[in-house]
Coordinates of C-alpha atoms in Angstrom, one line a residue:
X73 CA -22.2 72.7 43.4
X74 CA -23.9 75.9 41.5
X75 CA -24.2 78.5 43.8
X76 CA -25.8 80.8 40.7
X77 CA -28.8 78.2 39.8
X78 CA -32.3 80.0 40.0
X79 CA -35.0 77.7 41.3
X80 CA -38.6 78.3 41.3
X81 CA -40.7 77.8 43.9
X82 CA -43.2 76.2 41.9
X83 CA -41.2 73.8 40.5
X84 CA -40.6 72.2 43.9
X85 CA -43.5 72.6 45.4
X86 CA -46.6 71.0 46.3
X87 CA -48.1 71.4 43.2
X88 CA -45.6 70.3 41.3
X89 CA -45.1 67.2 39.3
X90 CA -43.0 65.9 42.1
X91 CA -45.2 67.4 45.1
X92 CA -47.2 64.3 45.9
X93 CA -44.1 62.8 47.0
X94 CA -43.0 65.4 48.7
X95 CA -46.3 65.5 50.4
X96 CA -45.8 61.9 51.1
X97 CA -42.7 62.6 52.9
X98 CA -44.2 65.5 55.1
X99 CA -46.6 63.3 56.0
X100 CA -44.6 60.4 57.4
X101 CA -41.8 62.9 58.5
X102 CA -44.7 64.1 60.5
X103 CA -45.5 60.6 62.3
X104 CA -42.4 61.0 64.1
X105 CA -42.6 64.7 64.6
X106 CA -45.8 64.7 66.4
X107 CA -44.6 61.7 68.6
X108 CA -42.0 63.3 70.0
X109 CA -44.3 65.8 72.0
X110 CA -47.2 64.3 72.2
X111 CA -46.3 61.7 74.3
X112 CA -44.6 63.5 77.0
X113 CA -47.8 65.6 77.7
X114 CA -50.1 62.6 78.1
X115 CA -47.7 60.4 80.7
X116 CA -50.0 61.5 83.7
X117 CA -53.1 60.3 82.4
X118 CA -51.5 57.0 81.0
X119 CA -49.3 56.4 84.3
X120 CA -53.3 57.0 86.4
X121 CA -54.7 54.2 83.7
X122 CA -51.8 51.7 83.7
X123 CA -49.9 52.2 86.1
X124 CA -46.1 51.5 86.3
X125 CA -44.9 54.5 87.4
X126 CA -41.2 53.6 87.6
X127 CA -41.8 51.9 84.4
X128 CA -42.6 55.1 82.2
X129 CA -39.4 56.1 81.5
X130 CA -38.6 52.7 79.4
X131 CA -41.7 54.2 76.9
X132 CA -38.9 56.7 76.0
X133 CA -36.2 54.7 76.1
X134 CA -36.8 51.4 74.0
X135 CA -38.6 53.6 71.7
X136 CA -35.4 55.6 71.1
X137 CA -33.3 52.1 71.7
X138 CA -35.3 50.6 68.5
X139 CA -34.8 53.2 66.1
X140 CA -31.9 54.5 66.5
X141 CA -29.8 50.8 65.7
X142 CA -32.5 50.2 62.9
X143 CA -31.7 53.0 60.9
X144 CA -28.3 52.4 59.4
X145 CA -29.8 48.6 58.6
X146 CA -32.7 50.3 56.9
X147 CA -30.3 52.7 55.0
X148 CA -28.2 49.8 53.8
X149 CA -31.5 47.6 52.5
X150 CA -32.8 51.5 51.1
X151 CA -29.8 51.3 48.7
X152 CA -29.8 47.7 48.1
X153 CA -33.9 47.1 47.7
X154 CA -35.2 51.0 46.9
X155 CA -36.3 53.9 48.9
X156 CA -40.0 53.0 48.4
X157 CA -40.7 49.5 49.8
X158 CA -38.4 50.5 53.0
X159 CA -40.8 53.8 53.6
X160 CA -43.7 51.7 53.2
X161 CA -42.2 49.0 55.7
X162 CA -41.3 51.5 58.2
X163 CA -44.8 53.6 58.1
X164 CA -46.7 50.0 58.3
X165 CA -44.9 49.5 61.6
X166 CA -45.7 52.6 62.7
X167 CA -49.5 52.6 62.0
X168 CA -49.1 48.9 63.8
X169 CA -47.3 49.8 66.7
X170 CA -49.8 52.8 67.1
X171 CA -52.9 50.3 67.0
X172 CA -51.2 48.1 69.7
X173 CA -50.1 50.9 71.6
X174 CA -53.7 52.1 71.4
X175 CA -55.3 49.1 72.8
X176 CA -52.1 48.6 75.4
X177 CA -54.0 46.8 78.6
X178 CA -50.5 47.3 80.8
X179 CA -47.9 49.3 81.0
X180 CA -45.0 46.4 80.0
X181 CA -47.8 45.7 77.4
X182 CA -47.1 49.5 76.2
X183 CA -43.6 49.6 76.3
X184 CA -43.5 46.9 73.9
X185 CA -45.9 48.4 71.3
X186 CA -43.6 51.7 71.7
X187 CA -40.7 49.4 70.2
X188 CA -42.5 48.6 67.8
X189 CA -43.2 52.2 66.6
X190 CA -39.4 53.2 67.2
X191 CA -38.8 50.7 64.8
X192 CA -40.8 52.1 62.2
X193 CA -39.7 55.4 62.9
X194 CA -35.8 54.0 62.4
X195 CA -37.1 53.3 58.9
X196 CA -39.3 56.6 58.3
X197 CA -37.0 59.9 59.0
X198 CA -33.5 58.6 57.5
X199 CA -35.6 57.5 54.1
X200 CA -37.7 60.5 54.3
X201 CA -34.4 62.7 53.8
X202 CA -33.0 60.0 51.2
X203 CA -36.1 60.2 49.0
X204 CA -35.5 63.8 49.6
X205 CA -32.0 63.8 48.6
X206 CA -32.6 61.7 45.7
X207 CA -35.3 64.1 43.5
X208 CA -34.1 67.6 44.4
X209 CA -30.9 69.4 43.4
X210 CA -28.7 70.5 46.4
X211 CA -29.8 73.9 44.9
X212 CA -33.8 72.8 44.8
X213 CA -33.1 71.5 48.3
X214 CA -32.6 75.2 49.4
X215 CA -36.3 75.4 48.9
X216 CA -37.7 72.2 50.0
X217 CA -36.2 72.0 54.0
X218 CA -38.6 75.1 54.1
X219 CA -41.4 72.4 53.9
X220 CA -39.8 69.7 55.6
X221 CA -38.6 71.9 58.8
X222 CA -42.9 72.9 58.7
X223 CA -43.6 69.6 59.3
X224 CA -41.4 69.7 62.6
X225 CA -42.3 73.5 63.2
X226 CA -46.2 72.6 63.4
X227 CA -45.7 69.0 64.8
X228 CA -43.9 71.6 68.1
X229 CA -47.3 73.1 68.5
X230 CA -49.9 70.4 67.9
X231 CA -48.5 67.7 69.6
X232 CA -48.3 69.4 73.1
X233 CA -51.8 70.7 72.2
X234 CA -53.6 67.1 71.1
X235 CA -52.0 65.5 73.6
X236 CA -53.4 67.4 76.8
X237 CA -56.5 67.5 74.7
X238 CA -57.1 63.7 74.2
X239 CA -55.3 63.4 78.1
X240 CA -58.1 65.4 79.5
X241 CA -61.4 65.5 77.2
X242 CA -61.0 61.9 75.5
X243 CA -58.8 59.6 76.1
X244 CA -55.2 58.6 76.2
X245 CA -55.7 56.6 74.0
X246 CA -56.4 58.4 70.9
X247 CA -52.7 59.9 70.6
X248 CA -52.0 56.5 69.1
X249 CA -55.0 56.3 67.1
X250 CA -54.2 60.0 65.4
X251 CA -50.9 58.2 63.6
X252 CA -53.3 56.0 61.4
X253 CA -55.2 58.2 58.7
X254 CA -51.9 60.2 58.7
X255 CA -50.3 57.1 58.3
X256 CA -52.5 55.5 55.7
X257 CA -52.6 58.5 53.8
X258 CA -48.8 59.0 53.4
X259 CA -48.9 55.1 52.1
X260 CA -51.5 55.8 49.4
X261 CA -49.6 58.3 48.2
X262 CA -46.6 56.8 48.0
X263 CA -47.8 53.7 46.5
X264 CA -49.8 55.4 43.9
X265 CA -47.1 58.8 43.1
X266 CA -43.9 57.4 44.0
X267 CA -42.1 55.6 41.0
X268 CA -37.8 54.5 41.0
X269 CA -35.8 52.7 39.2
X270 CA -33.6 49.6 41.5
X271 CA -31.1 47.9 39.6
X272 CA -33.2 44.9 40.4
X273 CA -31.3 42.3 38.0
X274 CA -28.2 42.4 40.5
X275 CA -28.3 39.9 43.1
X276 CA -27.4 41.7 46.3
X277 CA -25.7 39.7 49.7
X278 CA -27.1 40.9 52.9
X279 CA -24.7 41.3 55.5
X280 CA -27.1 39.4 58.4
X281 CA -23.8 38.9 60.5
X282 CA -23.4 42.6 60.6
X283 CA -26.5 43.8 61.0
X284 CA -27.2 41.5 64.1
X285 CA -24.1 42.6 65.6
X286 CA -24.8 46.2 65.1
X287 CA -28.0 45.9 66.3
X288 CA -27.5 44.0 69.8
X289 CA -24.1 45.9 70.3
X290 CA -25.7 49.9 69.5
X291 CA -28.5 48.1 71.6
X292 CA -26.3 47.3 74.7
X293 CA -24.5 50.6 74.4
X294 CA -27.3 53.1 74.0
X295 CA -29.0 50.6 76.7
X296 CA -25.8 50.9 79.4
X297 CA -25.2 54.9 78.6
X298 CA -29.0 55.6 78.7
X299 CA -29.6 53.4 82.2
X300 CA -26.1 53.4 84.0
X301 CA -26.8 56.0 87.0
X302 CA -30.7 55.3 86.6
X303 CA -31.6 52.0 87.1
X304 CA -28.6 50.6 88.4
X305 CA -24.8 52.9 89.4
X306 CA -22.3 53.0 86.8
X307 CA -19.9 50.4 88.6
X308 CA -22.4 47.9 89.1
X309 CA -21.6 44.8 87.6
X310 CA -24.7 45.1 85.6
X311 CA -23.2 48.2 84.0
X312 CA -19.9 46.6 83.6
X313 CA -21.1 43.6 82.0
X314 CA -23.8 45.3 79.5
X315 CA -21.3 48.4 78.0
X316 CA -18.1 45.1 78.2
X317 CA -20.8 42.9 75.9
X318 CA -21.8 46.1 73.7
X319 CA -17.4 47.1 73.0
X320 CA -17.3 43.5 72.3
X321 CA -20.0 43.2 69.4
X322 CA -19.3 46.3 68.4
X323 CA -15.3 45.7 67.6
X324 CA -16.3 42.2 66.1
X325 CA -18.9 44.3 63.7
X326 CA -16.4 46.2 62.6
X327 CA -14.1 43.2 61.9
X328 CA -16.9 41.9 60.0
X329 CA -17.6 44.9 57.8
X330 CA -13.9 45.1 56.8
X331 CA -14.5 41.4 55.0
X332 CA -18.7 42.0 54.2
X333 CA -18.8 42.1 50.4
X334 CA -21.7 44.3 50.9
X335 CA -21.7 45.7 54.6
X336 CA -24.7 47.2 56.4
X337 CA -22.0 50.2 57.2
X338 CA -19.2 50.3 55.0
X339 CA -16.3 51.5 56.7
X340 CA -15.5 54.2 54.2
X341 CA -18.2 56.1 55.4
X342 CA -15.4 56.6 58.6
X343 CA -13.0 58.1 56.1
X344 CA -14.7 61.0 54.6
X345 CA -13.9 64.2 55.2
X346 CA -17.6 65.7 54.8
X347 CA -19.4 62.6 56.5
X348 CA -17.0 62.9 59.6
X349 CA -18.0 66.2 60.2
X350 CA -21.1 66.2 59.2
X351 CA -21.5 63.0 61.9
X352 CA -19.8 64.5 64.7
X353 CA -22.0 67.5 64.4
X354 CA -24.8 65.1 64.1
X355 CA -23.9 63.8 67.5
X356 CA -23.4 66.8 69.2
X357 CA -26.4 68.1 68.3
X358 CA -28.7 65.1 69.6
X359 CA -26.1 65.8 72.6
X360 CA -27.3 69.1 73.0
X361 CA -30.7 68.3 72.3
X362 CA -31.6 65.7 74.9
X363 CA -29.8 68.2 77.4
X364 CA -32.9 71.1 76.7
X365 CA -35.3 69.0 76.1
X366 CA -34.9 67.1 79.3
X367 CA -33.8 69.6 82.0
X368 CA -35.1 72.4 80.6
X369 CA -39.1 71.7 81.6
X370 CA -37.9 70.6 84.8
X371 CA -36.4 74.2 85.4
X372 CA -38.7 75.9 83.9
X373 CA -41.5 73.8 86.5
X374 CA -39.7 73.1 89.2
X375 CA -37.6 76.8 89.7
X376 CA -39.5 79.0 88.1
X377 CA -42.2 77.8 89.3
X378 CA -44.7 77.3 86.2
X379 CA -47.1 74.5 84.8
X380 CA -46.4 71.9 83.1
X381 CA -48.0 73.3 79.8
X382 CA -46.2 76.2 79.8
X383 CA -42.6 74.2 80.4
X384 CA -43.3 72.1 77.4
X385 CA -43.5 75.4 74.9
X386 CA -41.0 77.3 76.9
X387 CA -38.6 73.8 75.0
X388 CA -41.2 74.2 72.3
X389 CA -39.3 77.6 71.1
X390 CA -36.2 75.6 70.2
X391 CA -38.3 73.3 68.3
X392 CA -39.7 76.7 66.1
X393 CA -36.7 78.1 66.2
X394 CA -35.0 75.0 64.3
X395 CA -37.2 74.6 61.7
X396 CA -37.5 78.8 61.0
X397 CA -33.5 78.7 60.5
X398 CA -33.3 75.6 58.5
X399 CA -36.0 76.7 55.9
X400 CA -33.6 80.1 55.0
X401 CA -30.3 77.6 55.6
X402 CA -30.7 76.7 51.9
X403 CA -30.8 80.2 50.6
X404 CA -27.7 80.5 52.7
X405 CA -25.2 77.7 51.4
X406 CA -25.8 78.1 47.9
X407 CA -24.4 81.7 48.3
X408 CA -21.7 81.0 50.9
X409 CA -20.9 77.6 51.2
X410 CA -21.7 74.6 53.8
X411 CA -18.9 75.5 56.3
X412 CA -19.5 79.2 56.7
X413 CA -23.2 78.2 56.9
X414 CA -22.8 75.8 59.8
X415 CA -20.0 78.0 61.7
X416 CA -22.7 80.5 61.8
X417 CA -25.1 78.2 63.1
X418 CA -22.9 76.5 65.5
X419 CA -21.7 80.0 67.1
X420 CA -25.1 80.9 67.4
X421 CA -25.4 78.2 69.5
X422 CA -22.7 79.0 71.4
X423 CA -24.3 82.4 71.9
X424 CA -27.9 80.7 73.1
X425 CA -26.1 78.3 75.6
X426 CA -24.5 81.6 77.0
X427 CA -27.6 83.2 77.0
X428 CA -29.5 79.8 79.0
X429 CA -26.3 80.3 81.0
X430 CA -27.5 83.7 82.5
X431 CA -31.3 82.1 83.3
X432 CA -31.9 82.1 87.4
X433 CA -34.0 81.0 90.1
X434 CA -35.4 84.8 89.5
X435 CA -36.1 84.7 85.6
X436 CA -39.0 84.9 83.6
X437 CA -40.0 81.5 81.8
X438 CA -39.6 84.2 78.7
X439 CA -36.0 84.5 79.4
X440 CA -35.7 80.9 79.4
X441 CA -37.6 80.3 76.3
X442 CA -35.4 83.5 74.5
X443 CA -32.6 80.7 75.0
X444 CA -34.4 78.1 73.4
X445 CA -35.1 80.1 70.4
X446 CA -31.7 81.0 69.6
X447 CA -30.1 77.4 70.7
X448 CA -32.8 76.4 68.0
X449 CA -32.6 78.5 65.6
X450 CA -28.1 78.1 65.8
X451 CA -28.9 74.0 65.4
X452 CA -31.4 74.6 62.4
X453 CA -28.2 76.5 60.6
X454 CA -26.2 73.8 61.7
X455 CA -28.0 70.9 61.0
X456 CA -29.9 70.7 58.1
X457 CA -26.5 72.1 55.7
X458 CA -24.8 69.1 57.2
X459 CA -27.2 66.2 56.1
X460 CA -27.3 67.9 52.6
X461 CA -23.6 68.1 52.5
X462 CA -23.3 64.4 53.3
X463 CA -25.8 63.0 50.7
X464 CA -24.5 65.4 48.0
X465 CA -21.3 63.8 48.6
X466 CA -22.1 60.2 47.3
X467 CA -24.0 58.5 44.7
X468 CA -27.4 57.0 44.8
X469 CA -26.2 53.8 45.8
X470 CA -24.6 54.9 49.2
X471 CA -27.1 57.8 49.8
X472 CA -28.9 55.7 52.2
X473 CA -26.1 54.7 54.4
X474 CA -24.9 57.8 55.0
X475 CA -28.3 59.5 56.1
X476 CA -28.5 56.5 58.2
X477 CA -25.3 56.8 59.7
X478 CA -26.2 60.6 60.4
X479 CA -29.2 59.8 62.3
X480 CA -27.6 57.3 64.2
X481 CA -25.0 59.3 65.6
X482 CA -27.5 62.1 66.4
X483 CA -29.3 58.8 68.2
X484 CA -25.9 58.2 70.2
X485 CA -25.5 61.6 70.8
X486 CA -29.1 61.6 72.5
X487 CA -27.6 58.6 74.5
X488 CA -24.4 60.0 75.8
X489 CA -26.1 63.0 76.6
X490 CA -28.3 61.2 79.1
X491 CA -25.6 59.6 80.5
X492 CA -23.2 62.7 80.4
X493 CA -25.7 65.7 82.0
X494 CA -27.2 63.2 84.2
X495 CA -23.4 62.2 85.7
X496 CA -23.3 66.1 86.0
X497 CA -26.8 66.7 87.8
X498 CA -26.6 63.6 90.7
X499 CA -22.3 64.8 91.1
X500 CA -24.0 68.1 91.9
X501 CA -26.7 66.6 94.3
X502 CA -24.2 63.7 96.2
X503 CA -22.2 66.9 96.6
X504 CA -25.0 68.7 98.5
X505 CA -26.9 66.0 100.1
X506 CA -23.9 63.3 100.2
X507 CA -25.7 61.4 98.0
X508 CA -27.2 60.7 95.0
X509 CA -31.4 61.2 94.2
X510 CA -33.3 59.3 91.9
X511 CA -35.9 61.3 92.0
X512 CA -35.3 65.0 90.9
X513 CA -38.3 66.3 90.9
X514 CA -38.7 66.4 94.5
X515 CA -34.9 67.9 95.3
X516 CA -35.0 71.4 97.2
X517 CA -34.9 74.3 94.6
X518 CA -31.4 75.6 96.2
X519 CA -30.1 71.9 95.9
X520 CA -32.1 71.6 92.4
X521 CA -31.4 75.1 90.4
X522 CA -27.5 74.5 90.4
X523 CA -27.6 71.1 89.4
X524 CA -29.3 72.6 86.2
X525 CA -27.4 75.1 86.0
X526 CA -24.1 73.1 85.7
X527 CA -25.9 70.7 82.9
X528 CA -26.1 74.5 81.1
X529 CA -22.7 74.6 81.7
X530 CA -22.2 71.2 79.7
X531 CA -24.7 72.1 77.1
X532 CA -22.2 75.2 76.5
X533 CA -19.0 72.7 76.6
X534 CA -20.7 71.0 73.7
X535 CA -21.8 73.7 72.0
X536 CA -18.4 74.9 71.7
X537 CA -17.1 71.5 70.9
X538 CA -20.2 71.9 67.9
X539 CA -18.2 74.8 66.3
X540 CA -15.0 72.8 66.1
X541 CA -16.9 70.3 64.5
X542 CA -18.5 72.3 61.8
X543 CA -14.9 73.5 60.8
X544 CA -13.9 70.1 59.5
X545 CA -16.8 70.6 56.8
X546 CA -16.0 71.7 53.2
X547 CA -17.7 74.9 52.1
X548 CA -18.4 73.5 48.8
X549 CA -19.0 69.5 48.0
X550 CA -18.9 68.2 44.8
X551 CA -22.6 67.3 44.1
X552 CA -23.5 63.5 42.3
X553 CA -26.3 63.0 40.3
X554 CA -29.9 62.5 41.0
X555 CA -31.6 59.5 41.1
X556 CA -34.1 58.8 38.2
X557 CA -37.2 58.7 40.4

C-alpha cells in the first residue's frame, strides 16, 4: 500500500468520470440507511392501523433474519456473475418489498413484505462496498468513505424526521413508498453508467447445497439468539430444538464447503490473518451497536424522562458521529497504517462506553447523547479501516465474499447482542422482582435504570474485547489490483 500517493478530490468525486456510479451507490446505500430509522419512528401509527401489537417486533427481526444469511450468498454469485446484475437484483427487491409493504392490509401481511426488503438489502450494502472496492485505490478510498459515511450521516437525520412526518400529517404508508424514486433512480444509473468486465466464458458451479444450508442454519441461529428469552425461555424445548437444528446445518455446511468446487464461503476466508480480525471486529461492533441502539432510547425515555423524538437523536449522535470519523479514517491509514488506525478507534470506544457508564437517573439526555457521539465516532475509526483492509487483501474474484462475510458477522453480532444484553437486563429484573418481565417499558425506574445500566456495563466488556480485536489487524496490507470497471 502507498501511504505517499496524492489523490485529488476531483478525480473521485461526483463529477468525475466515475461519479455516476458512485452516485449510484449512495443512492442504494441510502435505501438501507433511511430504513433503519425510519421505521422505528412510525411503529405507533402502524401498530393503531394494523394492529398486532405483540407482532411488531418480528418487522425488525425477519427483516434483519433475511439479509443478514443472504449476503454472503449474494457476495459469492457477485464474484461469480458481476457486481452489476446482483445490485440491480437486490434494489428491485427492495423497491418490491417497499410497494407490498406499502399496500400491507395486516400486520402478518407486513412482516412478510419486510422480508422481502431485508432480502434486497442483503444484496444492496455488501455490493455497494464491493463496487466500491473494485474502482477506487485503497488510497482513493481515503476520499470516497467521506461520501459514503454522508449517505448514513444524513439518512440519521431524515429518517427520524420523514418518518414522524408521514406518521402524523400523511400516512404510514408513504415511508415505503419514499424507497421507489430513490430506488429507480439508483437503477437507471447503474444500468446506463455502470460497465465491467465478468469472465463470462467460464462456466461457474453454484454451490446450491451450501447456500441452502447456510441459509436455514444462519436462519435458525440468528432466529433462536434473537427470540430465546422473548418469545419463548432459553431452556424451552423450542429453544433447544431450533439453536440443536441451526449447529447441525451449520457443521454439515461447513463439511460441504470443504468438498464445494466453488463454495458460497470458502473456508480460507477463516484463515486469514486480516479477514479474522477484520470479522471479529465486524461482530463486535454490530454487538455494540444493537446494545445503544436498543436500550439507549429506552433510557433516555423511560429514566430521564424525555419524548420519544428526542430519544431517537439522543442514538442519532452515534449514527453522526460514525460517519464524521469514517470520512477522516482514510486520511488516517494511509499515514499510519490499518492497525494503529483502528486501535485508536476501538479505545475511543472504550473511552465513550466509560463515559455512557457515568450516565444516571439524574443526567441530562445531553450527557447521554455526548456518549453516543464518541462511541460513534471510536466505531467509525474502527470500522470503515477494517472493511478496506479486508478487500484490499484479495483479488477481484473473492472481493465479494469477503465484504459479505464482514456484513454477516456484524449481522451475528447484532444477533448475539440481543440475546447477550437482553440475558443481562431480565437477570437484573428476576433479581429484583423474582422474575422475569416481558415488557420493559412498564418496569419501575429504580428496578429499570440498573438493568440498563449493567447492559452499559456489557457494552464496555465488548468494547474492550473490540480493542483486542483490532490488534490482530496488520498495519499495512498488501493491496491487489483493481477491477477493470
Amino acid at each position: 500500500m502507498t501511504t505517499e500517493q496524492r489523490v485529488d478530490r476531483a478525480s473521485v468525486g461526483l463529477r468525475s468520470e466515475r461519479g455516476p456510479i458512485l452516485l449510484a451507490v449512495m443512492l442504494s446505500v441510502g435505501l438501507v440507511a433511511i430504513d433503519a430509522t425510519i421505521l422505528a419512528t412510525a411503529v405507533p401509527s402502524v401498530v393503531d392501523d394494523l394492529g398486532g401489537f405483540t407482532q411488531f417486533p418480528w418487522l425488525f427481526s425477519i427483516y434483519l433474519l433475511a439479509q443478514a444469511v443472504s449476503v454472503p450468498i449474494y457476495g459469492k454469485l457477485a464474484d461469480q456473475r458481476g457486481r452489476k446484475p446482483m445490485m440491480l437484483l437486490g434494489v428491485g427487491l427492495f423497491i418490491l418489498g417497499s410497494v407490498l409493504c406499502g399496500f400491507a392490509w395486516s400486520m402478518p401481511a407486513l412482516i412478510a413484505f419486510r422480508l422481502i426488503q431485508g432480502l434486497g438489502a442483503g444484496a444492496i450494502q455488501p455490493i455497494g462496498m464491493t463496487i466500491v472496492g473494485d474502482i477506487y485505490t485503497v488510497a482513493e478510498r481515503a476520499k470516497v468513505q467521506g461520501y459514503i459515511a454522508s449517505v448514513w450521516g444524513i439518512s440519521s437525520f431524515v429518517g427520524p424526521t420523514l418518518g414522524g412526518v408521514f406518521s402524523d400529517y400523511i400516512s404510514w404508508r408513504w415511508i415505503f413508498f419514499v424507497n421507489i424514486p430513490l430506488g429507480m433512480a439508483a437503477a437507471w444509473v447503474l444500468v446506463r453508467r455502470f460497465e465491467e468486465k465478468v469472465a463470462a466464458k467460464s462456466r461457474h458451479q453454484i454451490d446450491y447445497a451450501g447456500a441452502i444450508l447456510l441459509a436455514v442454519g444462519g436462519s435458525l441461529l440468528l432466529l433462536g439468539l434473537l427470540e430465546g428469552g422473548v418469545m419463548w425461555q432459553w431452556d424451552s424445548v423450542t429453544s433447544i430444538v431450533i439453536l440443536a437444528a441451526a449447529v447441525v446445518l451449520l457443521t454439515s455446511f461447513v463439511l460441504v464447503e470443504r468438498r464445494a468446487a466453488e463454495p458460497v464461503l470458502p473456508l480460507w476466508v477463516l484463515g486469514q490473518r486480516v479477514l479474522n480480525s477484520a470479522n471479529s471486529s465486524a461482530l463486535l461492533i454490530g454487538l455494540l451497536m444493537i446494545g445503544l441502539s436498543t436500550y439507549v432510547p429506552l433510557y433516555a425515555q423511560s429514566i430521564l424522562g424525555t419524548s420519544a423524538l428526542v430519544a431517537g437523536f439522543a442514538l442519532a449522535a452515534m449514527t453522526l458521529g460514525w460517519p464524521i470519523a469514517a470520512s477522516f479514517a482514510g486520511r488516517i491509514y494511509l499515514r499510519v497504517g490499518f492497525r494503529t488506525t483502528m486501535l485508536m478507534g476501538a479505545i475511543i470506544v472504550v473511552l465513550g462506553a466509560i463515559l455512557l457508564l457515568t450516565v444516571g437517573s439524574g443526567s441530562s439526555v445531553l450527557h447521554l447523547a455526548a456518549a453516543c457521539f464518541v462511541i460513534g465516532i471510536g466505531l467509525g475509526f474502527s470500522a470503515s479501516p477494517s472493511v478496506v483492509a479486508a478487500q484490499s487483501s484479495v483479488e477481484w474474484q473473492s472481493r465479494g465474499v469477503v465484504t459479505g462475510a464482514n456484513m454477516f458477522a456484524r449481522s451475528v453480532g447484532s444477533a448475539v447482542g440481543v440475546a447477550v444484553f437482553g440475558a443481562v437486563a431480565n437477570g437484573v429484573v428476576a433479581a429484583r422482582l423474582g422474575s422475569d418481565h416481558e415488557d420493559l417499558e412498564k418496569l419501575p425506574r429504580n428496578v429499570l435504570a440498573p438493568a440498563i445500566h449493567d447492559v452499559y456495563y456489557g457494552a464496555a466488556i465488548a468494547a474492550v474485547l473490540l480493542v483486542v480485536a483490532v490488534t490482530f489487524m496488520p498495519n499495512r496490507v498488501t493491496e491487489r489490483p483493481l477491477a477493470n470497471a
